[in-house]
């Protein structure tokens, strides 16, 4: 008879196995360690299934340290993307576009910039850049390769989409990308109202990092969203279920084209559209 695991370990180990199975549904989706952590949170505290008309976020029911300990005991899980070597650059569709190079001559109608490099890796691992004919970059990979900038210009109505966290850093990432390019740039979210509608697990920054944000970062947000951010709360894109994230990104990048609009009109459009329409299951 095999020895019993130490007290307190078996429940989280079983929950982690369920979380990995759910993160890979349907069809064997590849996912990151951070995405697996948030899936574990949904398994342990399944309050995310409440009605979307009642917005709320959830505190994490388990620390990342306990999750990492349980993950180490598994020896590896199907679908989990390996962590990149610290000294090696992470390959994204921005660093090697050989599989999309034929499109250089015709122009790219869209481009996706992800605040989180691991999210960019996950989208590429699931072939989103091919499915949506959309190069995928991490924000730190900018500025764009001149060939890619020229391809975007040739498209005529190209759009740069930015996928970022519901956090001060996420809002700043979107603004930085928008201000660095003449092309129309659209925030894909997240913003606090997405986190509330999807009932995402949300973290909370320590006291010294809380407080009201500059107006230029929160333009287009509702007062309740500003208050949510000022309280130190944040939600990561990684907290979105992997299948839902893939569906939402594909639907958004394939269904839009760009138009150059005044900043005031652009911000009003963000307020009315909610940055991104997240699809229901």
mmCIF file of C-alpha atoms in Angstrom:
data_model
loop_
_atom_site.group_PDB
_atom_site.id
_atom_site.type_symbol
_atom_site.label_atom_id
_atom_site.label_comp_id
_atom_site.label_asym_id
_atom_site.label_seq_id
_atom_site.Cartn_x
_atom_site.Cartn_y
_atom_site.Cartn_z
ATOM 1 C CA UNK A 1 0.000 0.000 0.000
ATOM 2 C CA UNK A 2 1.380 3.390 -0.981
ATOM 3 C CA UNK A 3 1.896 5.866 1.854
ATOM 4 C CA UNK A 4 -0.783 8.475 2.399
ATOM 5 C CA UNK A 5 0.192 12.010 1.331
ATOM 6 C CA UNK A 6 0.846 14.479 4.145
ATOM 7 C CA UNK A 7 -2.274 16.054 5.611
ATOM 8 C CA UNK A 8 -3.711 18.844 3.473
ATOM 9 C CA UNK A 9 -2.001 17.790 0.251
ATOM 10 C CA UNK A 10 -4.440 15.325 -1.301
ATOM 11 C CA UNK A 11 -7.370 17.754 -1.814
ATOM 12 C CA UNK A 12 -5.292 20.366 -3.642
ATOM 13 C CA UNK A 13 -3.549 17.684 -5.702
ATOM 14 C CA UNK A 14 -6.892 16.315 -6.875
ATOM 15 C CA UNK A 15 -8.169 19.822 -7.562
ATOM 16 C CA UNK A 16 -5.054 20.592 -9.598
ATOM 17 C CA UNK A 17 -5.628 17.545 -11.803
ATOM 18 C CA UNK A 18 -9.206 18.724 -12.456
ATOM 19 C CA UNK A 19 -7.970 22.242 -13.145
ATOM 20 C CA UNK A 20 -5.476 21.001 -15.749
ATOM 21 C CA UNK A 21 -8.181 18.973 -17.498
ATOM 22 C CA UNK A 22 -10.505 21.979 -17.578
ATOM 23 C CA UNK A 23 -7.798 24.383 -18.755
ATOM 24 C CA UNK A 24 -7.131 22.151 -21.774
ATOM 25 C CA UNK A 25 -10.758 21.838 -22.851
ATOM 26 C CA UNK A 26 -11.808 21.567 -25.590
ATOM 27 C CA UNK A 27 -9.384 19.868 -27.909
ATOM 28 C CA UNK A 28 -6.153 19.982 -25.958
ATOM 29 C CA UNK A 29 -5.554 23.725 -25.527
ATOM 30 C CA UNK A 30 -2.043 24.642 -24.371
ATOM 31 C CA UNK A 31 -1.927 26.835 -21.274
ATOM 32 C CA UNK A 32 0.574 28.601 -19.032
ATOM 33 C CA UNK A 33 1.399 27.967 -15.403
ATOM 34 C CA UNK A 34 -0.326 31.205 -14.422
ATOM 35 C CA UNK A 35 -3.476 30.209 -16.297
ATOM 36 C CA UNK A 36 -3.426 26.845 -14.527
ATOM 37 C CA UNK A 37 -3.227 28.629 -11.167
ATOM 38 C CA UNK A 38 -6.349 30.635 -11.919
ATOM 39 C CA UNK A 39 -8.144 27.528 -13.169
ATOM 40 C CA UNK A 40 -7.296 25.897 -9.846
ATOM 41 C CA UNK A 41 -8.847 28.897 -8.094
ATOM 42 C CA UNK A 42 -12.075 28.293 -10.067
ATOM 43 C CA UNK A 43 -12.076 24.615 -9.091
ATOM 44 C CA UNK A 44 -11.547 25.382 -5.412
ATOM 45 C CA UNK A 45 -14.026 28.283 -5.330
ATOM 46 C CA UNK A 46 -16.559 27.818 -8.160
ATOM 47 C CA UNK A 47 -18.394 31.085 -7.508
ATOM 48 C CA UNK A 48 -17.406 32.316 -10.984
ATOM 49 C CA UNK A 49 -20.526 30.646 -12.394
ATOM 50 C CA UNK A 50 -22.887 33.272 -10.970
ATOM 51 C CA UNK A 51 -25.032 35.494 -13.238
ATOM 52 C CA UNK A 52 -23.030 38.032 -15.250
ATOM 53 C CA UNK A 53 -25.555 40.779 -14.504
ATOM 54 C CA UNK A 54 -24.243 40.761 -10.917
ATOM 55 C CA UNK A 55 -20.627 41.944 -11.159
ATOM 56 C CA UNK A 56 -18.076 40.754 -8.623
ATOM 57 C CA UNK A 57 -14.526 39.482 -8.410
ATOM 58 C CA UNK A 58 -13.148 36.759 -6.164
ATOM 59 C CA UNK A 59 -10.222 36.591 -3.794
ATOM 60 C CA UNK A 60 -7.801 33.734 -4.521
ATOM 61 C CA UNK A 61 -8.650 30.698 -2.347
ATOM 62 C CA UNK A 62 -5.077 29.371 -2.428
ATOM 63 C CA UNK A 63 -1.685 31.049 -2.468
ATOM 64 C CA UNK A 64 0.592 30.773 -5.466
ATOM 65 C CA UNK A 65 3.190 29.103 -3.242
ATOM 66 C CA UNK A 66 0.837 26.233 -2.351
ATOM 67 C CA UNK A 67 -0.110 25.898 -6.013
ATOM 68 C CA UNK A 68 3.565 25.757 -7.045
ATOM 69 C CA UNK A 69 4.253 23.078 -4.419
ATOM 70 C CA UNK A 70 1.351 20.968 -5.679
ATOM 71 C CA UNK A 71 2.457 21.469 -9.298
ATOM 72 C CA UNK A 72 5.981 20.326 -8.461
ATOM 73 C CA UNK A 73 4.576 17.090 -7.004
ATOM 74 C CA UNK A 74 2.871 16.248 -10.327
ATOM 75 C CA UNK A 75 6.102 16.044 -12.299
ATOM 76 C CA UNK A 76 4.340 17.723 -15.253
ATOM 77 C CA UNK A 77 0.823 17.939 -16.645
ATOM 78 C CA UNK A 78 -0.528 17.514 -20.193
ATOM 79 C CA UNK A 79 -1.078 20.821 -21.964
ATOM 80 C CA UNK A 80 1.122 22.873 -19.654
ATOM 81 C CA UNK A 81 3.578 25.011 -21.605
ATOM 82 C CA UNK A 82 7.161 24.744 -20.357
ATOM 83 C CA UNK A 83 8.656 27.809 -18.766
ATOM 84 C CA UNK A 84 11.232 29.475 -21.045
ATOM 85 C CA UNK A 85 14.869 29.271 -20.042
ATOM 86 C CA UNK A 86 15.840 32.478 -18.184
ATOM 87 C CA UNK A 87 18.621 33.338 -20.627
ATOM 88 C CA UNK A 88 16.749 32.433 -23.806
ATOM 89 C CA UNK A 89 14.482 34.855 -25.652
ATOM 90 C CA UNK A 90 10.874 33.762 -25.843
ATOM 91 C CA UNK A 91 9.891 33.063 -29.454
ATOM 92 C CA UNK A 92 6.805 34.960 -30.471
ATOM 93 C CA UNK A 93 5.257 35.630 -33.831
ATOM 94 C CA UNK A 94 6.917 39.003 -33.577
ATOM 95 C CA UNK A 95 10.426 37.578 -33.454
ATOM 96 C CA UNK A 96 10.032 34.985 -36.204
ATOM 97 C CA UNK A 97 7.295 35.498 -38.771
ATOM 98 C CA UNK A 98 8.540 32.969 -41.304
ATOM 99 C CA UNK A 99 5.177 31.183 -41.277
ATOM 100 C CA UNK A 100 3.419 34.459 -42.144
ATOM 101 C CA UNK A 101 6.094 35.957 -44.387
ATOM 102 C CA UNK A 102 4.052 35.562 -47.592
ATOM 103 C CA UNK A 103 1.658 38.150 -46.208
ATOM 104 C CA UNK A 104 4.356 40.844 -46.116
ATOM 105 C CA UNK A 105 3.696 41.593 -49.782
ATOM 106 C CA UNK A 106 -0.012 42.111 -49.187
ATOM 107 C CA UNK A 107 -0.120 43.827 -45.814
ATOM 108 C CA UNK A 108 -1.334 42.829 -42.377
ATOM 109 C CA UNK A 109 -4.816 44.106 -41.457
ATOM 110 C CA UNK A 110 -4.271 43.550 -37.748
ATOM 111 C CA UNK A 111 -1.632 43.074 -35.098
ATOM 112 C CA UNK A 112 -1.921 42.004 -31.455
ATOM 113 C CA UNK A 113 0.265 43.282 -28.627
ATOM 114 C CA UNK A 114 0.074 41.463 -25.269
ATOM 115 C CA UNK A 115 1.192 43.059 -22.038
ATOM 116 C CA UNK A 116 2.050 39.630 -20.646
ATOM 117 C CA UNK A 117 4.736 37.750 -22.589
ATOM 118 C CA UNK A 118 3.466 34.395 -21.307
ATOM 119 C CA UNK A 119 -0.004 35.139 -22.708
ATOM 120 C CA UNK A 120 1.577 35.942 -26.089
ATOM 121 C CA UNK A 121 3.399 32.593 -25.984
ATOM 122 C CA UNK A 122 0.156 30.779 -25.140
ATOM 123 C CA UNK A 123 -1.774 32.372 -28.007
ATOM 124 C CA UNK A 124 0.970 31.428 -30.462
ATOM 125 C CA UNK A 125 1.226 27.889 -29.068
ATOM 126 C CA UNK A 126 -2.467 27.502 -29.909
ATOM 127 C CA UNK A 127 -1.907 28.851 -33.464
ATOM 128 C CA UNK A 128 -3.940 32.016 -32.981
ATOM 129 C CA UNK A 129 -1.522 33.982 -35.185
ATOM 130 C CA UNK A 130 -2.335 31.582 -38.054
ATOM 131 C CA UNK A 131 -6.060 31.298 -37.378
ATOM 132 C CA UNK A 132 -6.483 35.069 -37.300
ATOM 133 C CA UNK A 133 -3.627 35.969 -39.711
ATOM 134 C CA UNK A 134 -2.436 38.250 -36.934
ATOM 135 C CA UNK A 135 1.142 38.647 -35.722
ATOM 136 C CA UNK A 136 1.380 38.452 -31.932
ATOM 137 C CA UNK A 137 3.895 40.434 -29.900
ATOM 138 C CA UNK A 138 4.729 40.947 -26.284
ATOM 139 C CA UNK A 139 4.760 44.637 -25.401
ATOM 140 C CA UNK A 140 8.451 44.464 -24.558
ATOM 141 C CA UNK A 141 9.179 43.305 -28.140
ATOM 142 C CA UNK A 142 8.340 46.749 -29.504
ATOM 143 C CA UNK A 143 9.273 48.772 -31.521
ATOM 144 C CA UNK A 144 8.014 46.916 -34.565
ATOM 145 C CA UNK A 145 10.261 45.431 -37.211
ATOM 146 C CA UNK A 146 10.319 47.897 -40.157
ATOM 147 C CA UNK A 147 9.039 45.153 -42.494
ATOM 148 C CA UNK A 148 6.021 44.672 -40.306
ATOM 149 C CA UNK A 149 5.345 48.389 -40.023
ATOM 150 C CA UNK A 150 5.425 48.622 -43.815
ATOM 151 C CA UNK A 151 3.049 45.656 -44.131
ATOM 152 C CA UNK A 152 0.596 47.335 -41.754
ATOM 153 C CA UNK A 153 0.785 50.564 -43.744
ATOM 154 C CA UNK A 154 0.058 48.670 -46.975
ATOM 155 C CA UNK A 155 -3.130 47.228 -45.487
ATOM 156 C CA UNK A 156 -4.602 50.739 -45.434
ATOM 157 C CA UNK A 157 -6.990 50.199 -42.506
ATOM 158 C CA UNK A 158 -4.833 48.122 -40.157
ATOM 159 C CA UNK A 159 -5.494 48.017 -36.418
ATOM 160 C CA UNK A 160 -3.198 47.366 -33.486
ATOM 161 C CA UNK A 161 -5.022 45.559 -30.669
ATOM 162 C CA UNK A 162 -3.650 45.615 -27.127
ATOM 163 C CA UNK A 163 -4.484 42.838 -24.655
ATOM 164 C CA UNK A 164 -3.691 43.971 -21.122
ATOM 165 C CA UNK A 165 -4.518 43.376 -17.482
ATOM 166 C CA UNK A 166 -7.174 45.260 -15.516
ATOM 167 C CA UNK A 167 -4.555 47.159 -13.556
ATOM 168 C CA UNK A 168 -2.702 50.482 -13.577
ATOM 169 C CA UNK A 169 0.185 48.796 -15.400
ATOM 170 C CA UNK A 170 -2.242 47.397 -17.961
ATOM 171 C CA UNK A 171 -3.816 50.772 -18.673
ATOM 172 C CA UNK A 172 -0.355 52.324 -18.952
ATOM 173 C CA UNK A 173 0.692 49.576 -21.396
ATOM 174 C CA UNK A 174 -2.241 50.354 -23.677
ATOM 175 C CA UNK A 175 -1.529 54.075 -23.628
ATOM 176 C CA UNK A 176 2.163 53.521 -24.331
ATOM 177 C CA UNK A 177 1.439 51.368 -27.384
ATOM 178 C CA UNK A 178 -1.221 53.791 -28.632
ATOM 179 C CA UNK A 179 1.014 56.825 -28.281
ATOM 180 C CA UNK A 180 3.928 55.114 -30.051
ATOM 181 C CA UNK A 181 2.088 54.391 -33.313
ATOM 182 C CA UNK A 182 0.130 56.402 -35.844
ATOM 183 C CA UNK A 183 -2.111 53.437 -36.633
ATOM 184 C CA UNK A 184 -5.491 53.037 -34.906
ATOM 185 C CA UNK A 185 -4.902 51.267 -31.607
ATOM 186 C CA UNK A 186 -7.684 49.557 -29.702
ATOM 187 C CA UNK A 187 -7.756 48.232 -26.189
ATOM 188 C CA UNK A 188 -9.008 44.668 -26.074
ATOM 189 C CA UNK A 189 -9.214 44.782 -22.272
ATOM 190 C CA UNK A 190 -9.205 43.683 -19.575
ATOM 191 C CA UNK A 191 -10.814 46.492 -17.625
ATOM 192 C CA UNK A 192 -12.543 46.238 -14.225
ATOM 193 C CA UNK A 193 -16.020 45.737 -15.672
ATOM 194 C CA UNK A 194 -14.799 42.693 -17.599
ATOM 195 C CA UNK A 195 -13.291 41.273 -14.408
ATOM 196 C CA UNK A 196 -16.593 41.802 -12.617
ATOM 197 C CA UNK A 197 -18.773 40.349 -15.385
ATOM 198 C CA UNK A 198 -16.547 37.283 -15.720
ATOM 199 C CA UNK A 199 -16.183 36.928 -11.919
ATOM 200 C CA UNK A 200 -12.424 36.659 -12.213
ATOM 201 C CA UNK A 201 -10.018 36.008 -9.378
ATOM 202 C CA UNK A 202 -8.540 39.380 -8.436
ATOM 203 C CA UNK A 203 -5.419 40.279 -6.498
ATOM 204 C CA UNK A 204 -4.822 43.305 -4.324
ATOM 205 C CA UNK A 205 -1.742 45.512 -4.323
ATOM 206 C CA UNK A 206 -0.112 46.455 -0.991
ATOM 207 C CA UNK A 207 -1.211 49.679 0.666
ATOM 208 C CA UNK A 208 1.601 51.947 -0.621
ATOM 209 C CA UNK A 209 0.613 51.130 -4.225
ATOM 210 C CA UNK A 210 -3.062 52.000 -3.808
ATOM 211 C CA UNK A 211 -4.710 55.310 -4.592
ATOM 212 C CA UNK A 212 -6.434 57.257 -7.335
ATOM 213 C CA UNK A 213 -4.892 56.947 -10.806
ATOM 214 C CA UNK A 214 -4.086 59.826 -13.164
ATOM 215 C CA UNK A 215 -7.024 60.925 -15.288
ATOM 216 C CA UNK A 216 -5.180 60.224 -18.529
ATOM 217 C CA UNK A 217 -5.018 56.511 -17.611
ATOM 218 C CA UNK A 218 -8.624 56.094 -16.530
ATOM 219 C CA UNK A 219 -10.385 58.078 -19.281
ATOM 220 C CA UNK A 220 -13.274 55.977 -20.532
ATOM 221 C CA UNK A 221 -13.702 54.067 -17.272
ATOM 222 C CA UNK A 222 -16.754 54.327 -15.048
ATOM 223 C CA UNK A 223 -16.489 55.802 -11.522
ATOM 224 C CA UNK A 224 -16.937 52.345 -9.966
ATOM 225 C CA UNK A 225 -14.061 51.039 -12.070
ATOM 226 C CA UNK A 226 -11.803 53.889 -10.990
ATOM 227 C CA UNK A 227 -12.676 53.157 -7.359
ATOM 228 C CA UNK A 228 -11.948 49.442 -7.891
ATOM 229 C CA UNK A 229 -8.485 50.227 -9.240
ATOM 230 C CA UNK A 230 -7.819 52.864 -6.569
ATOM 231 C CA UNK A 231 -8.504 50.229 -3.892
ATOM 232 C CA UNK A 232 -5.543 48.259 -5.211
ATOM 233 C CA UNK A 233 -7.472 45.514 -6.943
ATOM 234 C CA UNK A 234 -6.296 44.050 -10.231
ATOM 235 C CA UNK A 235 -7.132 41.122 -12.520
ATOM 236 C CA UNK A 236 -4.763 39.509 -14.990
ATOM 237 C CA UNK A 237 -5.582 38.334 -18.500
ATOM 238 C CA UNK A 238 -4.248 34.970 -17.337
ATOM 239 C CA UNK A 239 -7.276 34.745 -15.016
ATOM 240 C CA UNK A 240 -9.572 34.284 -18.037
ATOM 241 C CA UNK A 241 -10.278 30.654 -18.916
ATOM 242 C CA UNK A 242 -7.953 29.686 -21.823
ATOM 243 C CA UNK A 243 -10.735 28.610 -24.211
ATOM 244 C CA UNK A 244 -12.719 31.766 -23.508
ATOM 245 C CA UNK A 245 -9.626 33.888 -24.055
ATOM 246 C CA UNK A 246 -8.885 32.272 -27.424
ATOM 247 C CA UNK A 247 -12.486 32.678 -28.617
ATOM 248 C CA UNK A 248 -12.640 36.295 -27.522
ATOM 249 C CA UNK A 249 -9.334 37.291 -29.114
ATOM 250 C CA UNK A 250 -10.054 35.534 -32.422
ATOM 251 C CA UNK A 251 -13.525 37.031 -32.653
ATOM 252 C CA UNK A 252 -12.247 40.510 -31.915
ATOM 253 C CA UNK A 253 -9.192 40.629 -34.171
ATOM 254 C CA UNK A 254 -10.987 39.033 -37.124
ATOM 255 C CA UNK A 255 -14.090 41.172 -36.845
ATOM 256 C CA UNK A 256 -12.687 44.702 -36.887
ATOM 257 C CA UNK A 257 -10.934 47.103 -39.221
ATOM 258 C CA UNK A 258 -9.386 50.419 -38.412
ATOM 259 C CA UNK A 259 -10.453 54.001 -38.915
ATOM 260 C CA UNK A 260 -8.558 57.027 -37.733
ATOM 261 C CA UNK A 261 -10.793 58.854 -35.279
ATOM 262 C CA UNK A 262 -10.271 61.826 -32.958
ATOM 263 C CA UNK A 263 -9.150 60.911 -29.446
ATOM 264 C CA UNK A 264 -12.396 62.193 -27.894
ATOM 265 C CA UNK A 265 -14.508 60.016 -30.193
ATOM 266 C CA UNK A 266 -12.166 57.077 -29.589
ATOM 267 C CA UNK A 267 -12.579 57.314 -25.813
ATOM 268 C CA UNK A 268 -16.348 57.586 -26.120
ATOM 269 C CA UNK A 269 -16.335 54.438 -28.237
ATOM 270 C CA UNK A 270 -14.319 52.605 -25.592
ATOM 271 C CA UNK A 271 -16.790 53.648 -22.914
ATOM 272 C CA UNK A 272 -19.782 52.471 -24.922
ATOM 273 C CA UNK A 273 -18.279 49.249 -26.243
ATOM 274 C CA UNK A 274 -16.622 48.162 -23.021
ATOM 275 C CA UNK A 275 -13.266 47.843 -24.826
ATOM 276 C CA UNK A 276 -14.002 44.241 -25.769
ATOM 277 C CA UNK A 277 -17.111 42.102 -25.958
ATOM 278 C CA UNK A 278 -16.237 38.886 -24.177
ATOM 279 C CA UNK A 279 -18.285 36.023 -25.622
ATOM 280 C CA UNK A 280 -20.413 33.755 -23.465
ATOM 281 C CA UNK A 281 -19.646 30.022 -23.445
#
